[in-house]
Amino acid sequence: MSGARYARVAPDRSGQSVFDYEIPEHLIEKVGIGSRVRVPVRTRLVLATVVELMDVTEVEGVKPIAEVLSEKRLFNPVLIELGRWVASYYCCPLHVALRAILPQVVRNAEVKEKRLLFARLAGKPDAAELERITKRAPKQAFVIEFLTGHSEAVAVTEVMKECGVTRATLDGMRERGLIALDRQAVQRDPYGEEIFLHAPQLEMNEEQLAAFEHIAAAVREPGTHRPILLHGVTGSGKTELYLRAMDLALSMGKTAIVLVPEISLTPQTVERFKSRFAKLQGEVAVLHSHLSDGERHDEWHKINNGAARIVIGARSAVFAPLERLGLIVVDEEHENSYKQEDAPRYHARDVAVYRAHIEGCAIVLGSATPSLESYNNALTGKYELLELKRRVDERQLPRMQIIDLRREASRGPGANILSETLCKAIKERLSKKEQSILFLNRRGFSTSLICSNCGYVCECPNCSVALTFHRAANRLNCHICGHTAVVPSKCPKCADPRIKYSGAGTEKVEELVAAFFPEAVVKRLDADAVTRKDSLRETLHAFRTGKIDILVGTQMIAKGLHFPNVTLVGIVNADLGLHMPDFRAGERTFQLLTQVAGRAGRGEVTGDVFVQTYTPFHPAIQFARHHDFPGFWEEEVQFRQATKFPPFWHVVLITLRSAAETHAAFSADTLARRVREAHEAGRLPPETVIGNPAPAPMAKSHGQYRFHLMIRAQRITRLSKGLAEIFEKLPFPEEVLVSVDVDAYQLL
């Protein structure tokens, strides 16, 4: 350590502040940047992180650090610097940024390492002694033989199972000095029971080889290359490029991070990476939200201790404490799930780009439908653009057919869910023993319950949304706050029994498909169907092995899946996200249609995609039909430029929430006034556009009224700094919660 006399620390809960503390003589050699410590704050001890070491301090009467939690640093200097940038850019306190970097199970030391009892031979008995033991106690002799065949200690549970002995037998053997029993730390590996066979490299085409040369140069010459945007159509072999680049980084003694959207982090995705690096099984760590606390604890410490060289994970994996980082890959870089919706509201792609900058390592952003922000960065020279325009093995992109649902209304019940054209296509696939995927990004059976007499809609009492009917549970559910209610037999308002279900979710689609095609095996895959830890893995395995003919699902089946026998993808309703009050609605629809379509025709047979819509001539749908990203870009950027939205301007969305509507409204008005005053005083960028405070599109959520204030500017760093100064000086009532979302992705 440095031998410094003072430390600047960020307590885990301290508003915007950092504090100076004296380092006691006996702790000087143990305290470093990134150390976790306990420090006195008023009358109690709190957890904190050391962010800076100093020889002198200007603060008088500083208190001493009370305790160092571990001599092993939990933050390295790069992550401290990254935390400072996140706090500055996303306008949040430093301790909030550091909280995102260090998982809670590690930060609070709530979970300890798992220790199991292991058995080993205390000494090898000679032949005569072994013969005596065999005659007197044959089971003990069997244990000795079993342990002799193992060079390392064996878990007691395994010894008992394999040798058919009890714990009492093993205790007796220990007392006689035949074996030793010791407790050892064991790794809680979420994929420990699976066997991954080595998968060899795939042959690359000319496009892939040319792209790989650029990526390899960036890995070999760190710090001299710009971030790389890999724009490749679905099925063009982007993953093979990632794998080869990772292999190159590892061969140079470096490490790699692969970010995958949470929704795409399926068992199939993990298997693909783990199989390529099967010989390094123990050196691959996986981080995502479905890990248990114990698994997350062990995977993180495996990385921090240097045992892992590859990290695969969702957005939080961008903070993995790897040393000697040589490569960061952000797959499906356009995905909304890379944006954190709670403070700090960071975007993992942008954090990854900044981390690559301070680490001096290569970074590859890959997508078939790049975000307009990344594509604009490539066109303006901030990123290097590499393109893959053909699928591997010259496979054809799927044919996309648009079905106008306005013409289907006369066919009767269910026609607006499964059109005649789509039904015929599914039947044809079934006759050929080919598989189909039906996509609808809405869970449940019916999206609302409406009274035919008075028009009453069953709404959530906590949120400004209709309750969704789930037939399997026979309940009405709110998909925002989780509120549930009994399904009424008559209208709660006028008592009319003619209350009917409206709209369709995946449950209803599954029921209709099963009724229309009784010969088919139909399965649904959404958040409601994945109730157990292994449900997703089991369903995907059954689909891959041909035990399921038709898979109905939400975004869970839209990305990251490779099933060669899928030749049909049906998009039940392409309009769901198209008419939302959000400037990104068209972009999201184009991306989703293209990504879902990419699940078809990944084998020898060309795939077909059927898109059902009430707005068949919308540009997002038409450009997706022709797989024309450049055309969509040209159309969309004109609107973005004219309205001063990303990628040309930054959007900051401030949300004020309160159980009292008047309190939230008053606070929003006060904040807007202060922002305008700061703008007039020159403390914000001169081009700043300040909107008027107004109720959010979803005016109520989780029992709180919500008001929005939208601010736009071209220079986000100066805007974030100015807003931080405003918040530091402007106190809000305790009952009003304020959140700041820089580069907002969710405007509801």
XYZ file of C-alpha atoms in Angstrom:
748
model
C 0.000 0.000 0.000
C 1.025 3.650 -0.299
C 1.659 4.594 3.348
C -0.594 7.683 2.998
C -1.919 9.262 6.215
C -5.441 10.167 5.054
C -8.155 8.559 2.955
C -11.106 10.084 1.120
C -14.035 7.708 1.334
C -17.528 7.425 -0.137
C -19.926 5.992 2.458
C -22.543 3.669 1.000
C -25.265 6.183 1.884
C -24.093 9.760 1.943
C -25.986 11.872 -0.537
C -23.521 13.686 -2.815
C -20.676 13.747 -0.268
C -17.270 12.157 0.233
C -15.397 12.523 3.543
C -11.796 12.552 4.727
C -10.592 10.158 7.459
C -7.295 9.544 9.168
C -5.644 6.180 8.579
C -4.510 4.754 11.966
C -0.910 3.619 12.199
C -1.830 -0.074 12.382
C -3.967 0.168 9.217
C -1.625 2.193 6.980
C -0.316 -0.882 5.165
C -3.818 -2.301 4.728
C -5.684 0.693 3.272
C -5.561 1.337 -0.478
C -7.746 2.821 -3.194
C -10.709 0.495 -3.511
C -10.510 -0.858 0.053
C -13.785 -1.474 1.866
C -13.780 0.065 5.345
C -16.005 0.974 8.288
C -15.953 4.621 9.287
C -17.718 6.597 12.037
C -20.545 8.850 10.788
C -22.183 10.727 13.654
C -22.940 8.056 16.250
C -22.624 4.876 14.180
C -20.243 2.955 11.960
C -21.060 2.708 8.258
C -19.610 0.840 5.291
C -17.591 2.925 2.824
C -15.168 2.702 -0.092
C -11.763 4.396 -0.237
C -11.625 6.488 -3.424
C -8.451 8.508 -2.846
C -5.322 8.484 -0.646
C -3.648 11.707 0.573
C -0.673 12.796 2.641
C -2.498 15.893 3.909
C -6.081 17.061 4.356
C -7.613 20.505 4.699
C -10.349 19.170 6.975
C -9.851 19.772 10.700
C -10.595 17.200 13.367
C -10.884 14.203 11.058
C -11.874 10.920 12.640
C -9.905 7.697 12.163
C -11.021 4.757 10.029
C -12.441 2.138 12.388
C -11.824 -1.061 10.423
C -10.602 -2.472 7.112
C -12.980 -5.226 6.023
C -10.503 -7.106 3.871
C -6.896 -6.681 2.816
C -7.981 -7.803 -0.670
C -9.208 -4.780 -2.637
C -12.791 -5.063 -3.878
C -12.358 -2.107 -6.248
C -9.365 -1.666 -8.519
C -8.294 1.843 -9.616
C -9.877 1.419 -13.062
C -13.286 0.694 -11.513
C -12.947 3.680 -9.171
C -12.254 5.897 -12.201
C -15.158 4.293 -14.044
C -17.398 4.966 -11.033
C -16.391 8.630 -11.026
C -17.290 8.889 -14.720
C -20.663 7.171 -14.216
C -21.458 9.551 -11.331
C -20.482 12.603 -13.392
C -22.132 11.592 -16.691
C -25.348 10.164 -15.266
C -25.752 12.899 -12.652
C -25.785 10.706 -9.544
C -23.826 10.559 -6.237
C -20.522 8.694 -6.320
C -21.678 6.155 -3.739
C -24.625 5.244 -6.007
C -22.255 4.614 -8.914
C -19.963 2.502 -6.695
C -22.990 0.554 -5.485
C -23.687 -0.499 -9.075
C -20.105 -1.669 -9.521
C -20.005 -3.876 -6.413
C -22.853 -6.445 -6.086
C -24.843 -6.219 -2.870
C -23.935 -9.757 -1.796
C -20.271 -8.751 -1.929
C -20.699 -5.189 -0.662
C -22.500 -6.115 2.537
C -20.712 -9.434 3.062
C -24.081 -11.072 3.698
C -23.109 -14.269 1.885
C -20.049 -16.263 2.878
C -18.128 -18.841 0.903
C -19.626 -22.317 0.864
C -17.611 -24.911 2.790
C -18.126 -28.675 2.580
C -16.593 -31.577 4.478
C -14.007 -33.514 2.451
C -12.331 -36.868 3.176
C -8.768 -37.970 2.354
C -6.461 -40.781 3.440
C -4.455 -39.958 6.554
C -1.818 -42.430 5.433
C -1.762 -45.434 3.130
C -2.023 -48.714 5.136
C 0.332 -51.539 4.242
C -0.967 -54.773 2.684
C -1.219 -56.646 6.001
C -3.181 -53.873 7.706
C -5.492 -53.512 4.692
C -6.186 -57.250 4.805
C -7.090 -57.049 8.521
C -9.434 -54.085 7.848
C -11.035 -55.962 4.936
C -11.861 -58.953 7.133
C -13.061 -56.932 10.129
C -14.761 -53.982 8.355
C -15.149 -54.516 4.578
C -16.975 -51.175 4.095
C -14.064 -49.286 5.640
C -11.712 -51.145 3.317
C -13.915 -50.076 0.393
C -13.607 -46.437 1.511
C -9.803 -46.755 1.674
C -9.749 -48.266 -1.829
C -12.023 -45.527 -3.135
C -9.911 -42.696 -1.665
C -6.686 -44.373 -2.871
C -7.999 -43.924 -6.415
C -8.308 -40.147 -5.947
C -5.305 -37.858 -5.792
C -7.328 -35.120 -4.062
C -9.797 -35.068 -1.191
C -13.355 -36.152 -2.033
C -16.575 -34.614 -0.706
C -17.948 -36.674 2.188
C -21.394 -36.786 0.544
C -19.847 -38.388 -2.556
C -17.866 -40.905 -0.465
C -21.030 -41.926 1.414
C -22.987 -42.282 -1.831
C -20.326 -44.219 -3.790
C -19.227 -46.481 -0.927
C -22.625 -47.023 0.709
C -21.418 -45.964 4.158
C -22.806 -43.684 6.861
C -21.285 -40.603 8.432
C -20.748 -42.637 11.617
C -18.485 -45.030 9.689
C -16.351 -42.142 8.429
C -16.157 -40.587 11.901
C -14.951 -43.925 13.277
C -12.285 -44.158 10.596
C -11.132 -40.646 11.448
C -10.820 -41.543 15.151
C -8.664 -44.547 14.232
C -6.414 -42.284 12.111
C -7.316 -43.979 8.812
C -8.770 -40.875 7.143
C -8.820 -37.130 7.713
C -11.958 -34.961 7.420
C -11.483 -31.268 6.542
C -13.802 -28.435 5.566
C -12.924 -26.827 2.218
C -14.369 -23.921 0.273
C -16.281 -25.017 -2.841
C -17.399 -23.023 -5.843
C -21.148 -22.591 -6.390
C -21.071 -22.879 -10.176
C -24.482 -22.327 -11.866
C -23.309 -24.523 -14.763
C -21.188 -26.922 -12.706
C -23.324 -29.996 -13.416
C -23.197 -29.514 -17.204
C -20.586 -31.000 -19.491
C -19.457 -28.761 -22.341
C -17.697 -30.536 -25.201
C -15.093 -28.542 -27.082
C -16.551 -26.839 -30.174
C -13.980 -26.226 -32.938
C -13.658 -23.009 -34.908
C -16.065 -22.592 -37.797
C -14.849 -21.792 -41.271
C -15.206 -18.097 -42.109
C -16.147 -16.516 -45.434
C -14.307 -13.601 -47.072
C -16.425 -10.952 -45.329
C -15.786 -12.491 -41.929
C -12.046 -12.867 -42.579
C -11.735 -9.222 -43.624
C -13.657 -8.067 -40.542
C -11.576 -10.289 -38.272
C -8.339 -8.729 -39.514
C -9.577 -5.312 -38.346
C -10.708 -6.679 -34.958
C -7.467 -8.639 -34.482
C -5.423 -5.486 -35.177
C -7.375 -3.651 -32.452
C -6.705 -6.482 -29.979
C -2.985 -6.619 -30.847
C -2.488 -2.847 -30.752
C -4.533 -1.659 -27.769
C -5.184 2.031 -27.447
C -4.560 2.799 -31.122
C -7.957 1.834 -32.560
C -11.423 3.320 -32.340
C -14.382 1.302 -31.027
C -15.595 -1.078 -33.745
C -19.264 -1.270 -34.780
C -19.872 -4.673 -36.379
C -23.052 -4.338 -38.443
C -23.954 -7.810 -39.650
C -27.281 -9.205 -40.820
C -28.836 -11.946 -38.680
C -27.012 -15.225 -39.232
C -23.904 -13.556 -40.709
C -21.544 -15.134 -38.171
C -20.863 -12.273 -35.760
C -20.512 -14.685 -32.817
C -17.687 -16.559 -34.549
C -15.803 -13.269 -34.831
C -16.319 -12.611 -31.110
C -15.017 -16.074 -30.237
C -11.907 -15.739 -32.387
C -11.149 -12.279 -31.002
C -11.496 -13.639 -27.459
C -9.180 -16.526 -28.338
C -6.601 -14.040 -29.600
C -6.849 -11.902 -26.445
C -6.419 -14.982 -24.232
C -3.378 -16.121 -26.238
C -1.798 -12.746 -25.414
C -2.313 -13.326 -21.682
C -5.276 -10.950 -21.502
C -8.897 -11.261 -20.394
C -12.258 -10.584 -22.061
C -15.781 -9.446 -21.220
C -18.781 -10.398 -23.366
C -21.978 -8.459 -22.706
C -25.223 -10.034 -23.853
C -28.717 -8.579 -23.302
C -30.401 -10.228 -20.314
C -33.157 -11.487 -22.586
C -30.604 -13.156 -24.897
C -28.556 -14.733 -22.111
C -30.156 -18.120 -22.700
C -28.578 -21.500 -21.935
C -27.863 -21.783 -25.673
C -25.807 -18.567 -25.644
C -23.810 -19.633 -22.582
C -23.250 -23.072 -24.069
C -21.830 -21.604 -27.264
C -19.162 -19.631 -25.411
C -18.451 -22.301 -22.799
C -18.085 -25.003 -25.465
C -15.539 -23.023 -27.460
C -13.462 -22.555 -24.319
C -14.265 -25.964 -22.799
C -10.599 -26.498 -21.902
C -10.781 -23.351 -19.751
C -14.014 -24.298 -17.964
C -12.881 -23.014 -14.584
C -11.763 -19.723 -16.110
C -15.174 -18.731 -17.509
C -17.540 -16.792 -15.216
C -21.189 -15.984 -15.906
C -23.068 -13.057 -14.332
C -26.801 -12.461 -14.733
C -29.933 -11.745 -12.716
C -31.086 -15.362 -12.350
C -28.100 -16.435 -10.255
C -28.688 -17.161 -6.589
C -26.910 -14.908 -4.085
C -24.409 -17.667 -3.390
C -23.678 -18.236 -7.085
C -23.293 -14.486 -7.701
C -20.957 -14.210 -4.674
C -18.743 -17.047 -5.870
C -18.667 -15.990 -9.541
C -17.698 -12.413 -8.575
C -14.911 -13.544 -6.217
C -13.702 -15.980 -8.865
C -13.224 -12.950 -11.145
C -11.733 -10.714 -8.447
C -9.249 -13.386 -7.372
C -7.953 -13.718 -10.934
C -9.290 -17.254 -11.433
C -11.570 -16.192 -14.315
C -10.256 -14.879 -17.631
C -13.565 -14.678 -19.497
C -16.748 -13.053 -18.182
C -20.085 -13.507 -19.951
C -22.968 -11.527 -18.569
C -25.759 -8.999 -18.744
C -25.274 -5.244 -18.279
C -23.749 -5.337 -14.766
C -20.914 -7.535 -16.100
C -19.420 -4.373 -17.605
C -18.119 -3.742 -14.066
C -16.494 -7.194 -13.705
C -13.178 -6.716 -11.801
C -10.980 -8.321 -14.475
C -7.328 -7.320 -14.697
C -5.328 -7.125 -17.971
C -8.500 -6.547 -19.989
C -7.834 -7.068 -23.698
C -11.301 -7.139 -25.263
C -14.885 -6.095 -24.559
C -17.702 -7.380 -26.776
C -21.197 -5.867 -26.612
C -23.527 -8.176 -28.538
C -26.880 -6.789 -29.752
C -25.601 -3.345 -28.750
C -28.938 -1.732 -29.674
C -30.862 -3.620 -26.977
C -32.931 -1.571 -24.501
C -32.078 -3.937 -21.638
C -28.546 -2.513 -21.540
C -30.117 0.593 -20.011
C -30.434 0.417 -16.222
C -33.836 1.692 -15.066
C -32.818 2.322 -11.428
C -30.132 4.689 -10.179
C -27.514 4.903 -11.484
C -29.332 4.892 -14.826
C -26.312 3.928 -16.905
C -26.212 2.399 -20.375
C -23.886 -0.614 -20.323
C -22.819 -0.078 -23.948
C -21.641 3.465 -23.274
C -19.982 2.471 -19.990
C -18.219 -0.326 -21.886
C -16.893 2.157 -24.463
C -15.534 4.387 -21.694
C -14.022 1.428 -19.830
C -12.287 0.317 -23.022
C -10.918 3.848 -23.347
C -9.386 3.937 -19.855
C -8.208 0.299 -20.050
C -6.730 0.871 -23.515
C -8.375 -2.296 -24.847
C -10.330 -3.247 -27.967
C -14.116 -3.029 -27.985
C -16.553 -4.493 -30.525
C -20.224 -3.489 -30.655
C -22.273 -5.939 -32.711
C -25.809 -5.812 -34.091
C -27.953 -6.572 -37.114
C -29.893 -3.399 -36.304
C -27.490 -0.913 -34.692
C -28.816 1.852 -32.479
C -28.993 5.148 -34.327
C -26.530 6.576 -31.787
C -23.865 3.971 -32.602
C -24.476 4.106 -36.337
C -24.150 7.891 -36.283
C -20.878 7.542 -34.340
C -19.634 5.200 -37.080
C -20.649 7.556 -39.888
C -18.972 10.537 -38.179
C -15.724 8.666 -37.563
C -15.947 8.132 -33.786
C -16.319 4.383 -34.386
C -14.929 2.129 -37.116
C -17.693 0.488 -39.165
C -17.386 -3.153 -40.284
C -20.217 -4.747 -42.249
C -21.319 -8.328 -42.883
C -23.987 -8.225 -45.587
C -24.362 -11.961 -46.231
C -25.397 -14.912 -44.104
C -22.886 -17.712 -43.576
C -22.883 -20.512 -46.198
C -24.690 -18.080 -48.525
C -28.007 -18.827 -46.798
C -30.775 -16.492 -47.890
C -32.347 -13.912 -45.612
C -35.924 -14.889 -44.770
C -38.728 -13.750 -47.049
C -41.029 -11.334 -45.235
C -44.733 -11.099 -46.061
C -46.940 -8.339 -44.647
C -50.518 -9.326 -43.726
C -53.095 -6.522 -43.472
C -55.256 -7.418 -40.461
C -57.921 -4.939 -41.555
C -58.944 -7.448 -44.226
C -59.208 -10.341 -41.761
C -61.997 -8.948 -39.575
C -64.779 -10.690 -41.522
C -63.360 -14.186 -40.907
C -64.755 -14.376 -37.386
C -63.272 -15.034 -33.913
C -59.528 -15.395 -33.779
C -58.963 -14.041 -37.307
C -57.180 -10.959 -35.993
C -54.806 -13.236 -34.054
C -54.126 -15.962 -36.632
C -54.829 -14.827 -40.185
C -55.812 -17.280 -42.897
C -52.454 -16.819 -44.634
C -50.513 -17.534 -41.442
C -52.644 -20.600 -40.624
C -52.023 -22.100 -44.074
C -48.292 -21.491 -43.739
C -48.153 -23.157 -40.293
C -50.080 -26.184 -41.600
C -47.632 -26.516 -44.475
C -44.681 -26.494 -42.039
C -46.292 -29.153 -39.884
C -46.727 -31.412 -42.920
C -42.997 -31.039 -43.667
C -41.963 -31.679 -40.040
C -40.537 -28.145 -39.824
C -40.866 -25.888 -36.796
C -42.557 -22.512 -36.317
C -42.212 -19.618 -33.879
C -45.097 -17.244 -33.107
C -44.141 -13.976 -31.459
C -46.336 -11.610 -29.435
C -44.720 -9.242 -26.969
C -47.580 -9.355 -24.470
C -48.135 -11.841 -21.649
C -51.461 -13.110 -20.343
C -54.706 -14.182 -21.998
C -56.555 -10.898 -22.563
C -55.128 -7.423 -22.172
C -58.233 -5.943 -20.546
C -61.704 -6.626 -19.159
C -64.370 -4.226 -20.494
C -68.079 -3.813 -19.723
C -70.205 -3.937 -22.892
C -72.881 -1.792 -21.257
C -71.125 1.158 -19.572
C -67.572 0.832 -20.930
C -65.976 0.293 -17.512
C -62.418 -1.109 -17.688
C -60.862 -3.040 -14.802
C -57.822 -0.910 -13.948
C -55.015 -1.221 -11.446
C -55.670 0.930 -8.354
C -51.934 1.732 -8.167
C -51.092 2.370 -11.828
C -52.623 4.040 -14.879
C -53.021 0.759 -16.779
C -55.715 -1.850 -17.392
C -55.386 -5.170 -15.574
C -54.430 -8.169 -17.732
C -56.420 -11.396 -17.476
C -54.296 -14.523 -16.920
C -56.424 -17.594 -17.550
C -53.980 -20.145 -16.072
C -54.126 -18.386 -12.686
C -57.693 -17.087 -13.224
C -56.592 -13.677 -11.943
C -56.315 -10.105 -13.139
C -52.693 -8.903 -12.945
C -50.949 -5.559 -13.247
C -47.730 -5.922 -15.239
C -46.340 -2.727 -13.703
C -46.662 -3.140 -9.922
C -47.748 -6.794 -9.624
C -51.200 -6.060 -8.116
C -53.646 -8.960 -8.524
C -57.441 -9.075 -8.325
C -60.295 -11.562 -8.582
C -61.954 -11.793 -11.998
C -65.446 -10.226 -11.621
C -68.515 -12.120 -12.860
C -70.328 -8.847 -13.587
C -69.377 -5.222 -14.072
C -68.183 -3.679 -10.773
C -69.730 -0.366 -11.829
C -73.158 -1.146 -13.359
C -73.530 -4.858 -12.396
C -74.145 -5.861 -16.035
C -73.045 -9.478 -16.606
C -71.914 -8.693 -20.177
C -68.338 -7.986 -19.196
C -65.972 -9.245 -21.892
C -62.307 -9.880 -22.527
C -60.495 -7.676 -25.011
C -57.097 -7.963 -26.678
C -54.814 -10.968 -26.782
C -51.707 -12.179 -24.999
C -49.487 -15.226 -25.396
C -51.854 -17.433 -23.362
C -54.675 -16.779 -25.829
C -52.416 -17.326 -28.823
C -51.277 -20.653 -27.365
C -54.901 -21.737 -26.837
C -55.932 -20.762 -30.375
C -52.924 -22.467 -31.973
C -53.601 -25.662 -30.022
C -57.271 -25.562 -31.143
C -56.434 -24.869 -34.812
C -53.650 -27.473 -34.965
C -54.545 -30.343 -32.594
C -51.900 -32.558 -34.202
C -49.099 -30.192 -33.174
C -47.133 -29.961 -29.936
C -47.488 -26.330 -28.827
C -45.515 -24.696 -26.021
C -45.500 -21.183 -24.593
C -42.341 -19.425 -23.446
C -42.761 -16.205 -21.476
C -42.125 -14.928 -17.945
C -45.272 -16.701 -16.683
C -44.237 -20.051 -18.165
C -40.689 -19.906 -16.784
C -41.563 -20.527 -13.141
C -38.654 -22.787 -12.209
C -34.928 -22.178 -12.560
C -34.556 -24.832 -15.273
C -37.841 -24.171 -17.131
C -36.252 -22.051 -19.846
C -33.415 -24.514 -20.409
C -35.785 -27.500 -20.598
C -38.185 -25.828 -23.034
C -35.425 -24.671 -25.378
C -33.838 -28.128 -25.281
C -37.178 -29.738 -26.159
C -37.629 -27.292 -29.038
C -34.097 -27.859 -30.326
C -34.561 -31.651 -30.299
C -37.821 -31.404 -32.236
C -40.193 -32.332 -29.414
C -42.098 -29.053 -29.883
C -43.615 -28.075 -33.237
C -44.776 -24.538 -32.488
C -43.245 -22.210 -29.896
C -45.315 -19.211 -28.802
C -43.518 -16.493 -26.866
C -42.538 -12.947 -26.035
C -39.163 -11.189 -26.414
C -37.684 -14.211 -24.649
C -37.656 -16.021 -28.013
C -36.790 -13.021 -30.163
C -33.006 -12.956 -29.912
C -29.935 -15.099 -29.468
C -31.558 -18.399 -30.491
C -30.310 -20.615 -33.313
C -32.663 -23.401 -34.398
C -31.926 -24.647 -37.948
C -35.300 -26.424 -38.296
C -37.314 -23.215 -37.762
C -38.546 -22.142 -41.201
C -41.496 -19.955 -40.183
C -41.756 -16.988 -37.839
C -45.129 -15.335 -37.335
C -45.358 -11.908 -35.732
C -48.913 -11.866 -34.385
C -49.220 -8.090 -33.949
C -46.444 -5.803 -35.163
C -48.267 -2.673 -33.963
C -47.938 -3.171 -30.203
C -44.996 -0.827 -29.699
C -45.428 1.230 -32.844
C -47.839 3.855 -31.586
C -46.382 4.506 -28.145
C -45.703 8.146 -27.113
C -41.968 7.661 -27.617
C -39.684 9.053 -30.328
C -37.927 5.652 -30.499
C -41.147 3.702 -31.272
C -40.342 3.290 -34.975
C -36.718 2.341 -34.295
C -37.720 -0.283 -31.727
C -40.330 -1.790 -34.057
C -37.837 -1.992 -36.944
C -35.259 -3.636 -34.684
C -37.713 -6.101 -33.184
C -39.147 -7.198 -36.543
C -35.667 -7.679 -37.989
C -34.384 -9.574 -34.939
C -37.420 -11.870 -34.683
C -37.317 -12.503 -38.411
C -33.701 -13.554 -37.992
C -34.799 -16.685 -36.109
C -36.129 -18.132 -39.414
C -34.172 -19.881 -42.141
C -30.952 -20.486 -40.207
C -30.687 -24.011 -41.643
C -30.683 -25.325 -45.203
C -34.249 -24.176 -46.001
C -35.002 -20.504 -46.649
C -37.263 -19.116 -43.948
C -40.515 -17.178 -44.202
C -41.702 -14.417 -41.889
C -45.343 -13.354 -41.669
C -45.946 -9.932 -40.139
C -49.547 -9.196 -39.115
C -50.351 -5.491 -38.781
C -53.096 -2.889 -38.994
C -50.590 -0.336 -40.397
C -48.866 -2.227 -43.227
C -47.412 0.875 -44.886
C -45.608 2.268 -41.851
C -41.943 2.968 -42.784
C -40.573 0.838 -39.910
C -42.509 -2.184 -41.189
C -41.717 -1.629 -44.854
C -37.984 -1.130 -44.307
C -37.870 -4.212 -42.051
C -39.625 -6.161 -44.800
C -36.727 -5.478 -47.158
C -34.009 -5.820 -44.463
C -33.062 -2.251 -45.370
C -31.295 -0.654 -42.408
C -29.651 2.173 -44.427
C -33.069 3.090 -45.828
C -34.617 3.164 -42.365
C -31.689 5.280 -41.123
C -32.177 7.878 -43.871
C -35.900 8.107 -43.151
C -35.604 8.259 -39.348
C -32.708 10.712 -38.993
C -34.623 13.437 -40.804
C -37.264 13.297 -38.074
C -34.632 13.141 -35.301
C -32.694 16.117 -36.646
C -35.815 18.235 -37.084
C -37.095 17.514 -33.569
C -33.689 17.713 -31.802
C -33.635 14.143 -30.512
C -30.845 11.521 -30.342
C -28.481 10.750 -31.953
C -27.946 14.466 -32.534
C -29.101 15.718 -29.133
C -29.051 14.179 -25.662
C -32.268 13.696 -23.684
C -32.432 14.047 -19.895
C -35.738 12.974 -18.376
C -36.418 14.037 -14.789
C -39.259 12.233 -13.012
C -40.854 13.515 -9.804
C -43.061 11.062 -7.884
C -45.313 11.371 -4.872
C -48.383 9.746 -3.360
C -49.851 13.274 -3.354
C -50.423 14.564 -6.893
C -50.233 18.227 -5.832
C -46.833 17.721 -4.186
C -45.366 16.125 -7.308
C -46.836 18.852 -9.554
C -45.566 21.697 -7.344
C -42.070 20.189 -7.131
C -41.968 19.754 -10.917
C -42.919 23.406 -11.451
C -40.296 24.559 -8.922
C -37.582 22.455 -10.537
C -38.454 23.708 -14.031
C -38.194 27.298 -12.798
C -34.752 26.673 -11.243
C -33.516 24.978 -14.429
C -34.623 27.954 -16.526
C -32.890 30.327 -14.110
C -29.659 28.309 -14.372
C -29.957 28.380 -18.162
C -30.421 32.132 -18.216
C -27.418 32.516 -15.901
C -25.232 30.545 -18.327
C -24.726 27.519 -16.088
C -26.253 25.176 -18.708
C -25.290 24.807 -22.388
C -26.706 27.736 -24.397
C -28.566 25.433 -26.834
C -30.463 23.684 -23.997
C -34.163 23.072 -24.710
C -36.264 22.921 -21.527
C -39.718 21.386 -21.777
C -42.709 22.170 -19.617
C -43.383 19.931 -16.610
C -46.344 17.645 -17.293
C -47.930 14.412 -16.065
C -46.034 11.389 -17.394
C -47.737 9.289 -20.119
C -48.183 6.684 -17.372
C -49.449 9.259 -14.889
C -49.574 6.871 -11.926
C -47.353 3.911 -11.041
C -46.969 1.882 -7.843
C -49.431 4.207 -6.113
C -47.460 7.370 -6.922
C -48.316 10.244 -9.251
C -45.580 10.982 -11.781
C -44.551 14.221 -13.487
C -41.913 14.601 -16.182
C -39.525 17.385 -17.083
C -37.617 16.768 -20.325
C -34.406 18.660 -21.095
C -32.365 18.358 -24.309
C -28.869 19.560 -25.166
C -25.956 18.708 -27.436
C -23.292 18.902 -24.700
C -24.312 16.396 -22.075
C -21.308 16.704 -19.718
C -21.932 20.398 -19.100
C -25.683 19.793 -18.739
C -25.166 16.975 -16.187
C -22.784 19.150 -14.158
C -25.247 22.066 -14.157
C -28.146 19.840 -13.102
C -26.063 18.313 -10.279
C -25.428 21.821 -8.926
C -29.160 22.590 -9.038
C -30.072 19.423 -7.134
C -27.395 20.083 -4.528
C -28.985 23.440 -3.675
C -32.668 22.559 -4.144
C -34.257 20.573 -1.294
C -37.356 18.543 -2.126
C -40.098 17.493 0.311
C -39.436 14.092 1.889
C -42.510 12.616 0.226
C -41.317 13.613 -3.281
C -38.868 11.252 -5.005
C -36.759 12.627 -7.846
C -34.903 10.593 -10.478
C -32.640 11.854 -13.256
C -32.302 9.738 -16.406
C -29.505 10.881 -18.724
C -29.871 9.535 -22.282
C -33.311 8.230 -21.326
C -34.631 5.159 -23.141
C -37.986 4.834 -21.363
C -40.287 7.859 -21.684
C -43.439 6.381 -20.132
